[in-house]
Coordinates of C-alpha atoms and ligand atoms in Angstrom, one line a residue:
M8 CA 73.0 107.1 100.1
S9 CA 72.8 103.5 100.1
S10 CA 69.8 101.9 98.4
G11 CA 70.4 98.5 99.9
T12 CA 70.1 96.7 96.3
K13 CA 73.3 99.1 94.7
K14 CA 76.8 98.6 96.0
E15 CA 77.3 102.4 96.2
L16 CA 80.9 103.7 94.3
F17 CA 83.8 103.4 96.7
K18 CA 87.1 104.0 94.6
V19 CA 90.9 105.9 95.4
R20 CA 92.6 106.6 92.5
F21 CA 96.4 107.0 92.3
W22 CA 97.5 110.0 90.2
G23 CA 101.4 110.8 92.1
A24 CA 102.7 108.2 94.3
R25 CA 106.5 109.7 95.0
G26 CA 107.9 111.3 97.7
T27 CA 110.1 114.3 98.4
M28 CA 109.9 115.5 94.8
A29 CA 108.9 114.4 91.5
S30 CA 111.5 112.2 89.9
M31 CA 111.1 111.5 86.2
A32 CA 113.7 108.8 85.4
P33 CA 113.4 106.5 81.8
N34 CA 113.6 103.5 85.3
T35 CA 110.8 104.6 86.6
P36 CA 108.2 103.9 83.7
R37 CA 105.6 101.9 85.3
Y38 CA 105.3 103.4 89.2
G39 CA 105.2 107.0 87.8
G40 CA 107.6 110.5 88.9
N41 CA 104.2 112.9 90.2
T42 CA 103.9 113.4 93.9
A43 CA 100.9 112.6 96.5
C44 CA 98.4 113.3 94.2
V45 CA 95.1 110.9 95.5
E46 CA 91.4 111.0 93.7
V47 CA 89.0 109.4 95.9
N48 CA 85.3 109.0 94.5
C49 CA 81.9 108.6 97.7
G50 CA 79.3 108.2 95.5
S51 CA 79.6 111.3 92.9
E52 CA 81.7 113.2 95.5
T53 CA 85.0 113.7 94.7
L54 CA 87.8 114.3 97.5
I55 CA 91.3 114.9 96.7
L56 CA 93.7 113.9 99.3
D57 CA 97.0 116.3 98.1
A58 CA 97.8 118.7 95.5
G59 CA 101.4 117.5 94.4
S60 CA 102.0 117.0 91.0
G61 CA 100.3 114.7 90.1
L62 CA 96.8 117.0 90.3
R63 CA 97.2 118.1 87.2
L64 CA 96.8 115.8 85.5
L65 CA 93.6 114.9 87.5
G66 CA 92.5 119.1 86.4
D67 CA 92.5 117.5 83.3
E68 CA 90.5 115.1 83.6
I69 CA 88.0 116.3 85.6
M70 CA 87.0 119.0 83.5
K71 CA 86.5 116.2 80.9
R72 CA 83.8 115.1 83.3
V73 CA 82.9 118.6 83.8
K74 CA 82.3 119.3 80.0
R75 CA 80.3 115.5 79.9
S76 CA 78.4 116.7 82.7
D77 CA 77.8 119.9 81.6
A78 CA 76.0 119.0 78.0
A79 CA 74.1 116.0 80.3
G80 CA 72.7 119.3 82.4
E81 CA 73.4 117.3 85.0
K82 CA 74.1 119.3 88.4
R83 CA 77.9 120.3 89.6
K84 CA 79.3 119.0 92.5
R85 CA 82.3 120.6 94.7
L86 CA 84.9 118.9 94.8
N87 CA 87.2 119.3 98.2
L88 CA 90.6 119.3 98.8
L89 CA 92.4 118.0 101.6
F90 CA 95.8 119.4 102.3
T91 CA 96.9 116.8 104.9
H92 CA 100.5 119.2 105.0
C93 CA 102.3 121.5 102.8
H94 CA 105.6 120.3 102.0
Y95 CA 106.1 120.7 98.3
D96 CA 106.1 117.7 97.0
H97 CA 102.1 118.1 98.7
I98 CA 101.6 121.1 97.3
S99 CA 103.3 121.5 93.8
G100 CA 100.3 120.7 91.8
L101 CA 98.2 123.1 93.4
P102 CA 98.7 126.3 90.7
F103 CA 97.6 124.1 88.0
F104 CA 95.1 122.8 88.9
A105 CA 92.2 123.2 86.4
P106 CA 89.4 123.6 87.9
F107 CA 90.1 126.8 89.5
F108 CA 90.2 128.3 86.8
D109 CA 86.6 127.2 85.9
P110 CA 83.8 129.8 87.6
K111 CA 81.0 127.6 87.7
A112 CA 83.4 125.0 90.0
R113 CA 83.2 125.3 93.7
I114 CA 86.1 124.0 95.6
D115 CA 87.0 123.7 99.4
I116 CA 90.2 123.2 100.4
W117 CA 91.2 121.9 103.5
S118 CA 93.7 121.8 105.8
G119 CA 94.2 121.4 110.0
H120 CA 98.3 121.6 109.8
L121 CA 99.4 125.2 110.6
E122 CA 98.5 127.1 114.2
G123 CA 96.4 130.5 114.3
P124 CA 93.4 131.2 112.4
D125 CA 93.0 131.0 108.4
K126 CA 95.7 129.0 107.7
T127 CA 94.6 127.3 104.8
E128 CA 94.3 130.7 102.8
R129 CA 97.7 132.1 104.4
M130 CA 99.2 128.3 103.5
V131 CA 97.6 129.6 99.2
L132 CA 99.1 132.9 99.8
N133 CA 102.4 131.8 101.3
Y134 CA 102.8 129.5 98.3
M135 CA 101.9 131.5 95.4
R136 CA 103.6 134.7 95.5
P137 CA 106.6 136.4 94.1
P138 CA 109.8 135.6 93.9
F139 CA 109.0 131.6 94.3
F140 CA 105.5 131.9 92.3
P141 CA 104.6 135.2 89.8
V142 CA 100.7 134.9 90.7
G143 CA 98.8 134.2 93.6
P144 CA 95.8 132.6 94.3
E145 CA 93.5 135.7 93.3
V146 CA 93.9 134.7 89.4
F147 CA 91.8 131.9 90.0
S148 CA 88.5 132.1 89.0
A149 CA 86.2 129.1 91.2
K150 CA 84.6 129.4 94.1
L151 CA 86.9 128.9 96.9
R152 CA 85.6 127.9 100.1
Y153 CA 89.6 128.0 102.8
R154 CA 87.8 125.6 105.8
D155 CA 90.4 125.2 109.0
F156 CA 90.0 122.1 111.5
E157 CA 92.0 121.3 114.4
P158 CA 93.4 118.1 114.4
R159 CA 91.0 114.9 116.1
D160 CA 88.0 117.3 114.3
V161 CA 85.7 114.8 112.3
L162 CA 84.6 116.7 109.3
R163 CA 81.7 116.4 106.9
P164 CA 82.8 117.5 103.7
C165 CA 79.5 116.0 102.3
P166 CA 76.3 114.1 102.1
G167 CA 77.7 110.3 103.2
V168 CA 81.1 111.2 104.0
K169 CA 82.4 111.0 106.8
V170 CA 86.4 112.6 107.7
S171 CA 88.5 111.4 110.7
T172 CA 91.5 113.3 111.3
M173 CA 94.7 113.0 113.9
S174 CA 98.1 114.1 114.1
L175 CA 101.2 112.5 112.3
D176 CA 104.5 112.4 113.6
H177 CA 106.0 114.6 111.2
H178 CA 108.4 117.7 110.9
D179 CA 105.3 120.9 110.2
N180 CA 103.3 118.8 111.1
C181 CA 100.9 116.9 109.2
V182 CA 97.5 114.9 109.8
G183 CA 96.2 111.5 108.9
F184 CA 92.4 110.6 107.3
R185 CA 89.6 108.4 107.2
I186 CA 86.9 108.8 105.1
D187 CA 84.3 106.7 106.3
F188 CA 81.7 105.7 103.3
A189 CA 78.3 103.8 102.5
G190 CA 80.0 101.5 105.4
R191 CA 83.9 101.3 104.0
S192 CA 86.6 102.9 104.7
V193 CA 90.1 104.4 103.3
C194 CA 92.8 105.4 105.5
Y195 CA 95.9 107.6 104.9
I196 CA 98.8 108.0 106.5
T197 CA 101.5 109.1 105.0
D198 CA 104.6 111.1 106.1
T199 CA 104.4 110.2 109.8
T200 CA 107.6 108.4 111.6
H201 CA 107.6 105.6 113.7
N202 CA 110.1 104.5 117.0
P203 CA 111.3 100.6 115.9
E204 CA 111.0 100.4 119.7
A205 CA 107.4 100.4 119.4
I206 CA 104.3 100.4 117.1
D207 CA 102.9 102.9 117.5
E208 CA 99.5 102.5 119.0
R209 CA 97.8 105.5 118.1
I210 CA 98.1 104.7 114.7
V211 CA 96.8 101.2 114.8
E212 CA 93.1 102.7 117.0
F213 CA 93.0 104.8 114.0
V214 CA 93.6 102.7 111.6
R215 CA 91.2 99.6 112.6
G216 CA 89.8 97.5 110.6
T217 CA 90.0 99.4 107.5
D218 CA 89.0 98.4 104.3
L219 CA 92.3 100.6 103.0
M220 CA 95.4 101.7 104.9
I221 CA 97.9 103.7 102.3
Y222 CA 101.7 104.1 104.5
D223 CA 103.9 106.0 104.8
G224 CA 106.7 103.4 103.3
T225 CA 109.3 105.8 101.4
Y226 CA 112.2 103.9 103.4
S227 CA 113.2 99.8 104.1
D228 CA 113.2 98.6 107.8
A229 CA 117.6 98.0 106.1
E230 CA 117.3 102.0 105.3
F231 CA 115.7 103.4 108.5
P232 CA 118.4 103.8 110.7
Q233 CA 120.4 105.8 108.2
F234 CA 117.1 108.5 108.0
W235 CA 115.7 108.4 111.4
N236 CA 115.3 111.8 111.8
F237 CA 113.7 112.1 107.8
G238 CA 110.1 112.6 109.2
H239 CA 108.7 109.0 107.2
S240 CA 108.4 105.6 108.1
T241 CA 109.1 102.0 106.7
W242 CA 106.7 99.1 104.2
E243 CA 107.4 97.4 106.4
E244 CA 106.7 99.3 109.8
G245 CA 103.3 99.9 107.1
M246 CA 103.3 96.2 107.2
R247 CA 103.3 95.8 110.9
I248 CA 100.3 98.1 111.7
S249 CA 98.2 96.5 108.9
Q250 CA 98.6 92.8 111.0
A251 CA 98.5 94.9 114.7
A252 CA 95.2 97.2 112.9
D253 CA 93.2 94.1 110.5
V254 CA 93.5 96.3 107.7
K255 CA 92.0 94.2 105.6
R256 CA 94.4 96.2 101.5
Y257 CA 97.4 98.0 102.9
C258 CA 99.5 100.3 100.2
I259 CA 102.8 101.6 99.9
F260 CA 103.3 104.8 98.9
H261 CA 104.9 108.4 99.1
H262 CA 108.1 105.9 97.3
R263 CA 111.6 107.4 96.9
P264 CA 112.7 109.4 94.0
S265 CA 115.4 107.3 93.2
R266 CA 113.6 104.2 93.8
S267 CA 113.2 102.2 90.2
D268 CA 110.4 100.3 89.1
A269 CA 112.5 97.2 89.6
A270 CA 113.5 98.0 93.0
L271 CA 109.7 98.5 93.8
D272 CA 108.8 95.3 92.1
R273 CA 110.9 93.1 94.9
I274 CA 109.4 95.6 97.0
A275 CA 106.2 94.8 96.3
A276 CA 106.9 91.0 96.2
Q277 CA 108.3 91.0 99.5
C278 CA 105.2 92.7 100.4
K279 CA 103.4 90.3 99.4
A280 CA 104.5 87.2 100.9
K281 CA 103.9 88.4 104.3
F282 CA 100.8 90.1 103.7
R283 CA 99.3 88.8 100.9
R284 CA 96.6 91.9 99.8
S285 CA 98.9 94.8 99.7
Y286 CA 99.2 97.1 96.5
V287 CA 102.5 99.5 95.9
A288 CA 100.6 102.5 94.8
Y289 CA 101.4 103.9 91.2
E290 CA 100.1 106.1 88.6
G291 CA 96.9 105.2 87.9
L292 CA 96.7 101.9 90.8
Q293 CA 92.6 101.7 91.0
L294 CA 91.5 100.2 93.9
K295 CA 87.5 99.3 94.6
L296 CA 86.6 99.7 98.3
Ligands
LIG315 ZN1 106.0 114.2 101.9
LIG316 ZN1 106.0 115.8 104.5

């Protein structure tokens, strides 16, 4: 809890910023090709948003930290992995997350986009099964808890952390998150489309005043007419929402597989010219809140 003198650590780190599918290509060495995975540190707690291919590298990093804290005799923390939805680009890293194979790890997996009972467990069982994958989650040795919620629920995954949720406009449903901790907040709004005629007031209200909004900038406004029914939005729409909702910092996320580093640099410059405190997510980008 906040002592009032020292600002508590609240930090976001991108392990995968690409959408749709992983794309390792010679023209994307800086932004990277791994798909959606964002680590959020709230004090000593770790939340993970989505399990795209970036999750594998985060898992290796977490195991290094665990080794250090075990050596120092520190108490182990529970990890919380929150799914927006389970399209492949948001789940493909799941079977390769090293902490799942650590018997001392305690991991809560959350989802709210599907219907019916036991939806989070069903999601994992359906993803990890032959003939698409050789083994099921029974190979994991960590203590797992599957935790279901409904969009609009407020989650309390760990002390001092409040996670608000909302449903987004996406094929097969998707959930947006707002994480509030120590008087600051970050919003994760990815895999959502928009109506070019009218701003999405639900999102504007949800993200109002946040310190950082991460948003689905898959397309540009110029590309959007061609892809209007693909379930994604534009980086310009994220900027308009940021302006309307008094968002302090805005981060473009979920890049098209075909976007080169040069193309993303151009988007970054165009966006910054209109919204100074904006970023284009890349693997390794860390933002302190
Ligand atoms: Zn996606
Ligand atoms: Zn999706």
